[in-house]
Short mmCIF file of N, CA and C in Angstrom, two decimals:
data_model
loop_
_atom_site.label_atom_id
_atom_site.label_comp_id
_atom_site.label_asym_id
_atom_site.label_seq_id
_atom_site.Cartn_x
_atom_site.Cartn_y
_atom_site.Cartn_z
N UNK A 157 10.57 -24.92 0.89
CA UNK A 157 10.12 -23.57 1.13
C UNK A 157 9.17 -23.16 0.01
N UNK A 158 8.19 -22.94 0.54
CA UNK A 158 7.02 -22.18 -0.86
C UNK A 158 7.52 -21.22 -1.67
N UNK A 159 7.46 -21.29 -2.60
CA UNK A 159 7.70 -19.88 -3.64
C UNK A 159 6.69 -19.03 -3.40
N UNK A 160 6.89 -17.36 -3.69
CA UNK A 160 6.47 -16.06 -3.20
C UNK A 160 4.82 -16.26 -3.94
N UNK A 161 4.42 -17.02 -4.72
CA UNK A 161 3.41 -17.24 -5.41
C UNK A 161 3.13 -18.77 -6.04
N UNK A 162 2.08 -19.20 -5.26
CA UNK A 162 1.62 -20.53 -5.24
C UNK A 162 0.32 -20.55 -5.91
N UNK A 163 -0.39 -20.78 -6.76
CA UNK A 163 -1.86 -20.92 -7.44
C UNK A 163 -2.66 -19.65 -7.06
N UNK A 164 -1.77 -18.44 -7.08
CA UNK A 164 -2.76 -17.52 -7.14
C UNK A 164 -2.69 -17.12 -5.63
N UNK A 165 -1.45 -17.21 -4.66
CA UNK A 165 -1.28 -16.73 -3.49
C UNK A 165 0.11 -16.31 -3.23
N UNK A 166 0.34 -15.38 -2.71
CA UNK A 166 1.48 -14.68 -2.02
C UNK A 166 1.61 -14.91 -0.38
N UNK A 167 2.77 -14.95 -0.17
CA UNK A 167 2.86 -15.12 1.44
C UNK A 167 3.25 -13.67 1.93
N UNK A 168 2.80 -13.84 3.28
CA UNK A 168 3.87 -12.99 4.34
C UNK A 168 4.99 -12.92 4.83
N UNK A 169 5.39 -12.03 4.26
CA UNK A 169 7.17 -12.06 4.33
C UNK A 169 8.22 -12.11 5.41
N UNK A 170 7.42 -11.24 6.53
CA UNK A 170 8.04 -11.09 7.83
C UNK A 170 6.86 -10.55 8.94
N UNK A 171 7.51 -10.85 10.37
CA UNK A 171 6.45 -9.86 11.12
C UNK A 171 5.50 -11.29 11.82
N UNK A 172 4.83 -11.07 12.36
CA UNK A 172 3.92 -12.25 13.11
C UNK A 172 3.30 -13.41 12.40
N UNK A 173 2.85 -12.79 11.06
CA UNK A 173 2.50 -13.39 10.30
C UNK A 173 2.84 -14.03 8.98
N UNK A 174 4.35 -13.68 9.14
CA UNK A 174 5.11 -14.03 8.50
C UNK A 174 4.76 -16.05 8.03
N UNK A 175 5.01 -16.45 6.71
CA UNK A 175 4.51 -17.19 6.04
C UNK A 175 3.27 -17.73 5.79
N UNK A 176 1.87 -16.85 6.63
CA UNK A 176 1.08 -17.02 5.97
C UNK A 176 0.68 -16.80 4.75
N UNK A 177 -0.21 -17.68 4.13
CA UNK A 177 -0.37 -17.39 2.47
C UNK A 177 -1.97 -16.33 1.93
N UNK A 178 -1.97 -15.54 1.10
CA UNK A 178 -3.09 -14.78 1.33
C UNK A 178 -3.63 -15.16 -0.43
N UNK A 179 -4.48 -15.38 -0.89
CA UNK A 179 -5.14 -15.84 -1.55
C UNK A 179 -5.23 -14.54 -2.84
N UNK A 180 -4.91 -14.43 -3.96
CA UNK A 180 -5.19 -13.36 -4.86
C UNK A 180 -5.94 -13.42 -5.77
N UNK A 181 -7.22 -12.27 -5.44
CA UNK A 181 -7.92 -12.56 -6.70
C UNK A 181 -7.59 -12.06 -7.92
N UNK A 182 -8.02 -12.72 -9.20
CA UNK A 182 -7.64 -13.11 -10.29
C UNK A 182 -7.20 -11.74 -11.35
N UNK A 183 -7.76 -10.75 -11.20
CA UNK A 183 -7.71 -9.58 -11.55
C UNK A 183 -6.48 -8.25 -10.41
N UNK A 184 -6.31 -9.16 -9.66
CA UNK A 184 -4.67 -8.22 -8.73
C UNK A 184 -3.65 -8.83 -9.26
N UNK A 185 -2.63 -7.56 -8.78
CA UNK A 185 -1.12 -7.86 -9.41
C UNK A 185 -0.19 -7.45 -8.02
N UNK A 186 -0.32 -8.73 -7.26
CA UNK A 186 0.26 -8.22 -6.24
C UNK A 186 1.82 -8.04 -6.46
N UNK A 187 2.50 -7.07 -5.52
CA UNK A 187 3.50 -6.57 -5.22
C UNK A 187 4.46 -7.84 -4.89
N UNK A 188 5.70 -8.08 -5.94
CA UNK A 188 6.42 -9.22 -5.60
C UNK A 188 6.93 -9.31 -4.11
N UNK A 189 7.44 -10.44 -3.84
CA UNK A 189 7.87 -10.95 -2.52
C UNK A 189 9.03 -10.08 -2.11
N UNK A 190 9.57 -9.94 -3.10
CA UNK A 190 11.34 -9.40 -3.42
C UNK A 190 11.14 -8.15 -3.22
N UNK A 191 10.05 -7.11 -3.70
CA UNK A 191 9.82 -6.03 -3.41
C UNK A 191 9.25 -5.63 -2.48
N UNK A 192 8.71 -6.44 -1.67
CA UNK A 192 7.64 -6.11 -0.34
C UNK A 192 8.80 -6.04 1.09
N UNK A 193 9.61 -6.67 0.29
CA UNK A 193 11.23 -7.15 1.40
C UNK A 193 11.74 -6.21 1.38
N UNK A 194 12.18 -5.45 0.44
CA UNK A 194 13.15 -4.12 0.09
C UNK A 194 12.32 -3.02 0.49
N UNK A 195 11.03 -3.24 0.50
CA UNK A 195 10.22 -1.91 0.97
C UNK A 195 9.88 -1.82 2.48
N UNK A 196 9.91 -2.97 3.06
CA UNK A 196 10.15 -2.91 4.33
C UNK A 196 11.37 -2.43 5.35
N UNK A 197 12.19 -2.64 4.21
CA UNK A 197 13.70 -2.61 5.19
C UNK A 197 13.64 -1.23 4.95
N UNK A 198 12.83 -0.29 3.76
CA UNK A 198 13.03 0.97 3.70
C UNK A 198 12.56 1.62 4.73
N UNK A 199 11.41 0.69 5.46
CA UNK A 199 10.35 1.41 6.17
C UNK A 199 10.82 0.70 7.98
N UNK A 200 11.27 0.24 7.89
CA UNK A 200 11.75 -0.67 9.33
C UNK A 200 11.27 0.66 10.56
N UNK A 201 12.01 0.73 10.70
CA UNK A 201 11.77 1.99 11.61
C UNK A 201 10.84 3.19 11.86
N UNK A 202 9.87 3.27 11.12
CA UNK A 202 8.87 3.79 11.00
C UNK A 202 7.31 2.86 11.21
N UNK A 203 7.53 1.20 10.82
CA UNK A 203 6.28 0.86 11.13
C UNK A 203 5.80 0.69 12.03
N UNK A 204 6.38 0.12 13.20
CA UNK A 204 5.66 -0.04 14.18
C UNK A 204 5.11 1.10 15.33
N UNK A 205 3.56 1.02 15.38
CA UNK A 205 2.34 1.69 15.90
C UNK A 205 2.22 2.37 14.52
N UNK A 206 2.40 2.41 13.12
CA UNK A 206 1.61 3.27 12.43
C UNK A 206 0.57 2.93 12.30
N UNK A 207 -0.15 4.17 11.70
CA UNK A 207 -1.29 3.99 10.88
C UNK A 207 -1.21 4.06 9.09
N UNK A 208 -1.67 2.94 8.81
CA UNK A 208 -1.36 2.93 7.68
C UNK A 208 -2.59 3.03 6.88
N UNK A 209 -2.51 3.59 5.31
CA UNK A 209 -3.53 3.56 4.11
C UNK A 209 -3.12 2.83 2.90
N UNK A 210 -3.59 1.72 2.38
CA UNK A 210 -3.61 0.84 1.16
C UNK A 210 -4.57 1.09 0.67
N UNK A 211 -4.02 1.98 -0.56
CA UNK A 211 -5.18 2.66 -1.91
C UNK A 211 -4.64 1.40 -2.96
N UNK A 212 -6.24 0.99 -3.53
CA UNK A 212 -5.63 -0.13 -4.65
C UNK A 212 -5.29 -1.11 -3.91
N UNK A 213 -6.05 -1.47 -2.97
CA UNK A 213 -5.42 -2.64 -2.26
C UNK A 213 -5.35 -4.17 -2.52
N UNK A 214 -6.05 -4.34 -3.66
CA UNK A 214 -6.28 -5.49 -4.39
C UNK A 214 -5.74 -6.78 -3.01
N UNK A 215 -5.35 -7.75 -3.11
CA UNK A 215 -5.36 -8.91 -1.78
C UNK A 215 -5.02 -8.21 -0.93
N UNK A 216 -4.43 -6.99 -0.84
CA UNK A 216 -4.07 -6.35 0.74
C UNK A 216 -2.86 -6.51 1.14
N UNK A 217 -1.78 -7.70 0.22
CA UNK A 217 -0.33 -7.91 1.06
C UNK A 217 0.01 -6.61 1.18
N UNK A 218 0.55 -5.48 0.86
CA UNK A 218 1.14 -4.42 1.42
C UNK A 218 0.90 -4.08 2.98
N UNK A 219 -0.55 -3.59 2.94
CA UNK A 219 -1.52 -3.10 4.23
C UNK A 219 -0.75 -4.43 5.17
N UNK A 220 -1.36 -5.81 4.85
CA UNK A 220 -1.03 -6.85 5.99
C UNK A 220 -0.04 -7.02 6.34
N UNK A 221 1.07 -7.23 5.37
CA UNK A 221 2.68 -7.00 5.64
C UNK A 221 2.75 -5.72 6.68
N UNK A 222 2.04 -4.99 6.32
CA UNK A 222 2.35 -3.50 7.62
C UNK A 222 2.24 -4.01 9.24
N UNK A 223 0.65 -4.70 9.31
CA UNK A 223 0.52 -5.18 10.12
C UNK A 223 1.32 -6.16 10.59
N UNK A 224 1.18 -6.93 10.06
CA UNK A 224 2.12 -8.15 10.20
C UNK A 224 3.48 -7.65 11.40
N UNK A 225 4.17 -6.36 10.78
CA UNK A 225 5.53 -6.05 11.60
C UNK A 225 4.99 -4.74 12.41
N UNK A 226 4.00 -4.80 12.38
CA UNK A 226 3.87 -3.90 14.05
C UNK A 226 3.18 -2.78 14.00
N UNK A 227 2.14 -2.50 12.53
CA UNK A 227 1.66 -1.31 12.32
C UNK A 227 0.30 -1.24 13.52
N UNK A 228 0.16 -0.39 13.87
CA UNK A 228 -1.41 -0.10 14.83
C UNK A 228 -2.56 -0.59 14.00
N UNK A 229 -3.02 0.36 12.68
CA UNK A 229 -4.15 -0.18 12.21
C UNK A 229 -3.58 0.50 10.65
N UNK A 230 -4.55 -0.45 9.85
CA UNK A 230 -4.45 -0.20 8.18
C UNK A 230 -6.08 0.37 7.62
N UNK A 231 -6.24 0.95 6.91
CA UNK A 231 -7.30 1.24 6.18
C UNK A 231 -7.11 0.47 4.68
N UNK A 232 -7.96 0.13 4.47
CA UNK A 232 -7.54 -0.86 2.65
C UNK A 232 -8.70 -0.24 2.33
N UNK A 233 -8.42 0.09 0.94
CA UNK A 233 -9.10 0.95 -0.40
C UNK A 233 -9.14 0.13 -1.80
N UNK A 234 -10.24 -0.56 -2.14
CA UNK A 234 -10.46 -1.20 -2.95
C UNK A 234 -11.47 -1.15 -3.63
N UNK A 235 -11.69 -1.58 -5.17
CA UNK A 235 -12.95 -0.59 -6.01
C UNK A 235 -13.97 -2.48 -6.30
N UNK A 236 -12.48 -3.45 -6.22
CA UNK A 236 -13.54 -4.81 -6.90
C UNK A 236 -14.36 -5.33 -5.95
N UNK A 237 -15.72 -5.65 -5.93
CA UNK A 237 -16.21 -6.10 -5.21
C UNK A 237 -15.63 -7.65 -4.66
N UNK A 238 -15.52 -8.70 -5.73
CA UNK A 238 -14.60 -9.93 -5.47
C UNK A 238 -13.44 -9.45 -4.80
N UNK A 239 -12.90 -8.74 -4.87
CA UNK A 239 -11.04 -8.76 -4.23
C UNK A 239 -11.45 -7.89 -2.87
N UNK A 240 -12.01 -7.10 -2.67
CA UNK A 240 -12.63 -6.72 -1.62
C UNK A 240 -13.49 -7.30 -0.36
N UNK A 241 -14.09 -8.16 -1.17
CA UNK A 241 -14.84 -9.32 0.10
C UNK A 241 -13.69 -9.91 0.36
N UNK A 242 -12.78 -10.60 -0.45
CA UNK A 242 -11.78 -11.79 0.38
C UNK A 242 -11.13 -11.25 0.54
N UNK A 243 -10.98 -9.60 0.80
CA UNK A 243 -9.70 -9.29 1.93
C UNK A 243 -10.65 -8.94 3.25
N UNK A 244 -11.71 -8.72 3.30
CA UNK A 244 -12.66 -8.29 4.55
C UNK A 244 -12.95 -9.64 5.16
N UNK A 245 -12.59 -10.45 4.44
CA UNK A 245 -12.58 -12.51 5.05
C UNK A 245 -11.39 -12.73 6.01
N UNK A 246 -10.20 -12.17 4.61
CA UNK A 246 -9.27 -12.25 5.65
C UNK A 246 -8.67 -11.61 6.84
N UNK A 247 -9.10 -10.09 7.35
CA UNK A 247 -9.05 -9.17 8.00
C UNK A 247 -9.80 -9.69 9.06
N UNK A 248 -10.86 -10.66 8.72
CA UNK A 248 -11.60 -10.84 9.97
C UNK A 248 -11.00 -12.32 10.06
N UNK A 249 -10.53 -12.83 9.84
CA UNK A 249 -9.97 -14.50 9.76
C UNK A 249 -8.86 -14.40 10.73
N UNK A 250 -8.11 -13.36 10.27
CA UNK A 250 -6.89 -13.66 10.71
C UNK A 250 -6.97 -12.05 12.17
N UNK A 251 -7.47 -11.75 12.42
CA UNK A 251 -7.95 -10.96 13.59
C UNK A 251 -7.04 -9.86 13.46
N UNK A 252 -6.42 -8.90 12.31
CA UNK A 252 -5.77 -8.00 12.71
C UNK A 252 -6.97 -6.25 12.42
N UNK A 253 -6.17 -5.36 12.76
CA UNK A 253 -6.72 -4.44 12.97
C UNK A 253 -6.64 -3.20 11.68
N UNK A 254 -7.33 -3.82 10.99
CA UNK A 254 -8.03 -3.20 9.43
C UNK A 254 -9.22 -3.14 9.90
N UNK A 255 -9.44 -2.01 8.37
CA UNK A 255 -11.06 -1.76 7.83
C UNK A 255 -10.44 -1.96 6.24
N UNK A 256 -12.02 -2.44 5.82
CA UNK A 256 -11.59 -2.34 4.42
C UNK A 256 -12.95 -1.77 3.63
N UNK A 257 -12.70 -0.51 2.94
CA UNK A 257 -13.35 0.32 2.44
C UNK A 257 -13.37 -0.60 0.92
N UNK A 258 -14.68 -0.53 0.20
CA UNK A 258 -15.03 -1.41 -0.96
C UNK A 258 -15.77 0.22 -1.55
N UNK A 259 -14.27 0.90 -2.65
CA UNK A 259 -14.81 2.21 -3.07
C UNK A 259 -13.23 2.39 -4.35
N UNK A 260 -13.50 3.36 -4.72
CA UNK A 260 -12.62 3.95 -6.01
C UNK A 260 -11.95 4.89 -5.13
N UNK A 261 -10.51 4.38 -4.98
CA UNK A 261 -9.41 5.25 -4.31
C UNK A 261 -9.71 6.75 -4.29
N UNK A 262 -9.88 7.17 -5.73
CA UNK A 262 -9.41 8.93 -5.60
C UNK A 262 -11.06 9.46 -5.25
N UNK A 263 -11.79 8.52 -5.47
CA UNK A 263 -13.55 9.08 -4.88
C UNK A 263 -13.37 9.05 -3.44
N UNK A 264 -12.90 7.87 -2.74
CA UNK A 264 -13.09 7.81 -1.58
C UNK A 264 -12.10 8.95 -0.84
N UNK A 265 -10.69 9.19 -1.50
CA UNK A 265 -9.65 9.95 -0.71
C UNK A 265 -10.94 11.29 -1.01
N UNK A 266 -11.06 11.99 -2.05
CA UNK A 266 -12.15 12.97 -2.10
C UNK A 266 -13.43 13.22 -0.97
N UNK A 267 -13.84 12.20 -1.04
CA UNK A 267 -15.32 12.60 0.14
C UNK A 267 -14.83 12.38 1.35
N UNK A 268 -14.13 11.68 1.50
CA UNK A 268 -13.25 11.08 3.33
C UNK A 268 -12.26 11.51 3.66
N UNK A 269 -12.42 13.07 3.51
CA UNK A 269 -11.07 13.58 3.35
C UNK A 269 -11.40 14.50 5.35
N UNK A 270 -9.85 14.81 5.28
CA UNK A 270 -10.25 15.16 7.40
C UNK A 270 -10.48 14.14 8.14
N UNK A 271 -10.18 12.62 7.89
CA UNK A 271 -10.08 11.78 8.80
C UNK A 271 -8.95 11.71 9.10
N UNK A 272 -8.15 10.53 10.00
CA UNK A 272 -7.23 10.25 10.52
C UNK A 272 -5.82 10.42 9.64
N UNK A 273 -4.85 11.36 10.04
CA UNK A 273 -3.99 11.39 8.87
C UNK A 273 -3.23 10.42 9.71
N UNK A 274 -2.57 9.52 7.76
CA UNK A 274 -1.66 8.71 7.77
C UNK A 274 -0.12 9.04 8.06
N UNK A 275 0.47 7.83 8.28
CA UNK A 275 1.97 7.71 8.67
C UNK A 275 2.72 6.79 7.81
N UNK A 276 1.90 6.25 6.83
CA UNK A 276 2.18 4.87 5.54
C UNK A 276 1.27 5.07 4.95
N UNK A 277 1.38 5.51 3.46
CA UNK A 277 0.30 5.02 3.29
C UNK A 277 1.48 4.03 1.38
N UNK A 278 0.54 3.61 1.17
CA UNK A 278 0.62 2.48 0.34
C UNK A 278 0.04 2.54 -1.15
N UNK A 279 0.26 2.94 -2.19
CA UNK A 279 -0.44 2.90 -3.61
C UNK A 279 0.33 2.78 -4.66
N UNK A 280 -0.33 1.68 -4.86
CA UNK A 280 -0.23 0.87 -6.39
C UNK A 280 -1.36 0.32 -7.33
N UNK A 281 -1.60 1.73 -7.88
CA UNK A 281 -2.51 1.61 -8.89
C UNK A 281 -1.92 1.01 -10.22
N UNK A 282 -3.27 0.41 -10.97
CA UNK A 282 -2.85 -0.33 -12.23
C UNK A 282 -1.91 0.65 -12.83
N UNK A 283 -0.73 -0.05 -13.65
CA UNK A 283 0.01 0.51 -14.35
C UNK A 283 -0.35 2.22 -15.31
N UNK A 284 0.02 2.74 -15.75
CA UNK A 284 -0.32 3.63 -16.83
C UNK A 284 -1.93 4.28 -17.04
N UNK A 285 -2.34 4.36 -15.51
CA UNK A 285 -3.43 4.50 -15.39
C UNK A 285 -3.65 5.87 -15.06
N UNK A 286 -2.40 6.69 -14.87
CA UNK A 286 -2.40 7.85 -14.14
C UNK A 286 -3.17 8.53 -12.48
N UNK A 287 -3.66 6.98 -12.21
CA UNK A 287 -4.50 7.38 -10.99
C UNK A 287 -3.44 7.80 -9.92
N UNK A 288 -2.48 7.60 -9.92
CA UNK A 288 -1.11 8.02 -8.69
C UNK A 288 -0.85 9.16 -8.57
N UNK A 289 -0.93 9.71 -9.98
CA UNK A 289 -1.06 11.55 -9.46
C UNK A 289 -2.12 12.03 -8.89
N UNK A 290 -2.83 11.68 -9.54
CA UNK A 290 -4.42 12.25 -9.17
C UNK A 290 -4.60 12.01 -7.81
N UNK A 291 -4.13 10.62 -6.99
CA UNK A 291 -4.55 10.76 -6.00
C UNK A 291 -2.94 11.53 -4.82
N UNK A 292 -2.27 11.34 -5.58
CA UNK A 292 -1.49 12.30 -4.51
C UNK A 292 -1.53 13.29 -4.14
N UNK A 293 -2.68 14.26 -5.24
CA UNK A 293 -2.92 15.73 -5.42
C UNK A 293 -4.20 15.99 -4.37
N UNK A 294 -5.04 14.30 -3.99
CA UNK A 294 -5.72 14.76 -3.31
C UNK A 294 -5.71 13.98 -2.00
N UNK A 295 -4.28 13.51 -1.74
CA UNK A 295 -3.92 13.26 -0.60
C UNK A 295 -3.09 13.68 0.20
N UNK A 296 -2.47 15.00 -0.09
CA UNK A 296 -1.81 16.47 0.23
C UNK A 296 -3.47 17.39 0.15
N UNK A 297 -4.18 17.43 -0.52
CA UNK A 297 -4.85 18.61 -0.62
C UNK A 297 -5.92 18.35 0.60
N UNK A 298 -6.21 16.95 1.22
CA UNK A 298 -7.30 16.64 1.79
C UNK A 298 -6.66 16.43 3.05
N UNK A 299 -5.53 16.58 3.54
CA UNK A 299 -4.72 16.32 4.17
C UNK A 299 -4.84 14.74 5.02
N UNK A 300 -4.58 14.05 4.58
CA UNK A 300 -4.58 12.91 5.19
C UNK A 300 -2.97 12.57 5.21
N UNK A 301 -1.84 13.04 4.96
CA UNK A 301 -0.54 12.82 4.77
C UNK A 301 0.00 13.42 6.49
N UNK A 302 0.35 12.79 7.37
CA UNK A 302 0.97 12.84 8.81
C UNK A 302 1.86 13.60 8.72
N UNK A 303 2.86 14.37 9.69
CA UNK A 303 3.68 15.34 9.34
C UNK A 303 5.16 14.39 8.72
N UNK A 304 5.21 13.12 9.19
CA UNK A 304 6.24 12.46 8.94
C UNK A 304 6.31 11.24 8.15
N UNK A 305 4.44 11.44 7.23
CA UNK A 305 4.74 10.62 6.65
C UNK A 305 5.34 9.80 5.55
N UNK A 306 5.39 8.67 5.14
CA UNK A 306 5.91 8.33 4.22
C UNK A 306 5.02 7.47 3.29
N UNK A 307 5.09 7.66 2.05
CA UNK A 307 4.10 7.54 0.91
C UNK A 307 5.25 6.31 0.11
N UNK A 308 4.23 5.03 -0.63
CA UNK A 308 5.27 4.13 -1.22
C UNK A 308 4.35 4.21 -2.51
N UNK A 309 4.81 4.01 -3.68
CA UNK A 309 4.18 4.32 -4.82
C UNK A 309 4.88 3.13 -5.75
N UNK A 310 4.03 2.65 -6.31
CA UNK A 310 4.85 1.40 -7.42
C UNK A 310 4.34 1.58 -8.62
N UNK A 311 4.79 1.17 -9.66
CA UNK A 311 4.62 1.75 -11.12
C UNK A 311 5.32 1.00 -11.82
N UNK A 312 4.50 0.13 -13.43
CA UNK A 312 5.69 -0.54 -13.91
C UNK A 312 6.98 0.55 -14.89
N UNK A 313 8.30 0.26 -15.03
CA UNK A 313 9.31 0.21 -14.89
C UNK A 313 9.50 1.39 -16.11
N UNK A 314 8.35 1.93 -16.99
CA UNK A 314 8.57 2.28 -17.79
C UNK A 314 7.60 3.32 -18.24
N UNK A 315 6.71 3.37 -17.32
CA UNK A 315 5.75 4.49 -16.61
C UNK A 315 6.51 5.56 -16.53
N UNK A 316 5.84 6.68 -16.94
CA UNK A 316 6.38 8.17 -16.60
C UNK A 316 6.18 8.62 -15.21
N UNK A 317 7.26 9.35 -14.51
CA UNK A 317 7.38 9.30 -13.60
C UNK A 317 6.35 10.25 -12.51
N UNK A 318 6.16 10.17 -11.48
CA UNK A 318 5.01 10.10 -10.91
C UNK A 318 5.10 11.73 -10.14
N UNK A 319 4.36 12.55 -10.45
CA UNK A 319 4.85 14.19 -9.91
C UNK A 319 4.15 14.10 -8.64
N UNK A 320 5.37 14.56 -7.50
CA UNK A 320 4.59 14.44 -6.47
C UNK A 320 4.36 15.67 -5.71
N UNK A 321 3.45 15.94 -4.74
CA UNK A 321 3.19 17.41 -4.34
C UNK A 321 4.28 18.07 -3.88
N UNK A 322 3.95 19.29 -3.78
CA UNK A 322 5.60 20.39 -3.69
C UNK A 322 6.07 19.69 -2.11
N UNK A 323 5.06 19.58 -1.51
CA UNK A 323 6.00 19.55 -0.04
C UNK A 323 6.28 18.25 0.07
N UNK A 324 6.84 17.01 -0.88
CA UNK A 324 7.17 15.86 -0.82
C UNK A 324 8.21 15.72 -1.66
N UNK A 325 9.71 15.19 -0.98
CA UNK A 325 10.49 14.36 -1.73
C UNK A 325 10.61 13.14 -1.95
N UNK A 326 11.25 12.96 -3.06
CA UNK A 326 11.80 11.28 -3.36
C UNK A 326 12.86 10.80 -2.22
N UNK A 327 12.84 9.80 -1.66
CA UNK A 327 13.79 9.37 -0.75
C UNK A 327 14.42 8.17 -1.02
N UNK A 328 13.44 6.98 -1.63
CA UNK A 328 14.52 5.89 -2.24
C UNK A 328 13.67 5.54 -3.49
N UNK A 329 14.31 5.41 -4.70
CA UNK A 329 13.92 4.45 -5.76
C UNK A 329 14.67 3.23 -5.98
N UNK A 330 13.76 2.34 -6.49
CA UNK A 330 14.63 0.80 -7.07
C UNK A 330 13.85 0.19 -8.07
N UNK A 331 14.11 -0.37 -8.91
CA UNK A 331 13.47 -0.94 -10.34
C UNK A 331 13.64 -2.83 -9.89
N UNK A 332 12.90 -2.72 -9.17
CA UNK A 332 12.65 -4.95 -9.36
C UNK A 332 11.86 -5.40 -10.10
N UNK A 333 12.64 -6.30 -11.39
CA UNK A 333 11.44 -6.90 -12.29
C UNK A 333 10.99 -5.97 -12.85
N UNK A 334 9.70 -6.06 -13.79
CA UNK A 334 9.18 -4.95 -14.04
C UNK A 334 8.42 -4.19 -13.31
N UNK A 335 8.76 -3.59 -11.61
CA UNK A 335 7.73 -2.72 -10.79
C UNK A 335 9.12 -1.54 -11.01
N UNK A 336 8.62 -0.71 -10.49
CA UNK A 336 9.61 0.63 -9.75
C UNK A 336 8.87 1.47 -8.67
N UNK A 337 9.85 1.03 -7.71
CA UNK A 337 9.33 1.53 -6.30
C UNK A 337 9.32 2.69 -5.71
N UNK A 338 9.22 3.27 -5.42
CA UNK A 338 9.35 4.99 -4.82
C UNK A 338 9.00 5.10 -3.55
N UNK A 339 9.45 5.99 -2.74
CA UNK A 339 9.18 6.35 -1.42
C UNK A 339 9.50 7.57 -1.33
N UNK A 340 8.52 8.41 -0.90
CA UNK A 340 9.01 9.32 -0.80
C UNK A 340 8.21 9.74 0.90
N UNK A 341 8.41 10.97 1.35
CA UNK A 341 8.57 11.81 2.96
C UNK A 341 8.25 13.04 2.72
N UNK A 342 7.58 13.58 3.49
CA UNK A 342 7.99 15.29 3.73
C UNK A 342 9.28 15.62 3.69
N UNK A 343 9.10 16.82 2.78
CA UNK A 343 10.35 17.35 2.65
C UNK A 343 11.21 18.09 3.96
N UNK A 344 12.24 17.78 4.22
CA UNK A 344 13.05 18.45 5.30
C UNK A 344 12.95 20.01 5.46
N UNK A 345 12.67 20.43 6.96
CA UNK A 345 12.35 22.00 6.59
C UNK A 345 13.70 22.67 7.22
#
């Protein structure tokens, strides 16, 4: 059985596409195997037909894993030009139903704001970068957040914790390795 990371590739964990391998460029930190597993089972019941958003999408496993178990379509948000072409390779390689935007998360949530609101969306910005607030402030304010959706946020383990807009709670945390995972929902009215 392959390990979750082979020369710079991660597989697919579950879902159609489950054990394909997706290629990472050299500058991503993709989301462990172990954590992409636990974040699914958080999300089981909610993915299939979403629409999903991967801000920071560096190789895209999050977004594809979505797909993979039954999401409708993903949007991927990525600033590197290299890690951006070979996920628009693989989006078109492997025939699922992405776009992949080659832009700076909180610029693009800013000007592209009033499109399709999400039902997943997905962000894991570099560590201690503070870009996770910033863009949550303008992904409530621009409304792209679905009435039911659910937001996954990763952060290493020792990161201050991530303030999220008034009308959003925390729903599950877990610390794997050094990530810490978050999910949070609209708050119950």
């Amino acid at each position: 059985m392959p390990t979750s990371k082979q020369r710079g590739r991660v597989r697919i964990a579950g879902g159609s596409l489950r054990g394909r391998l997706l290629e990472v460029p050299p500058t991503a930190r993709p989301t462990p195997v172990r954590a992409r597993e636990t974040l699914f089972d958080w999300l089981a019941a909610e993915v299939r037909g979403a629409h999903c958003l991967d801000l920071f999408a560096g190789a895209g496993a999050l977004g594809l894993e979505a797909l993979s178990r039954g999401a409708a379509h993903c949007v991927f948000v990525e600033s590197g030009r290299s890690a951006g072409g070979m996920l628009r390779r693989v989006v078109d390689e492997w025939q699922v139903a992405g776009r992949v935007e080659l832009a700076d998360a909180a610029g693009w949530l800013e000007k592209s704001g009033g499109g399709k609101r999400m039902d997943i969306v997905f962000m894991d910005p570099p560590f201690g970068s503070g870009l996770a607030a910033r863009c949550c402030k303008l992904l409530a304010r621009n409304g792209w957040l679905a009435d039911n959706c659910r937001l996954y946020l990763e952060a290493g383990k020792r990161d201050p914790l991530i303030e999220l807009p008034l009308d959003l709670e925390m729903l599950r945390e877990k610390v794997v390795g050094d990530v810490r995972m978050m999910l949070a929902g609209r708050k119950r009215r």
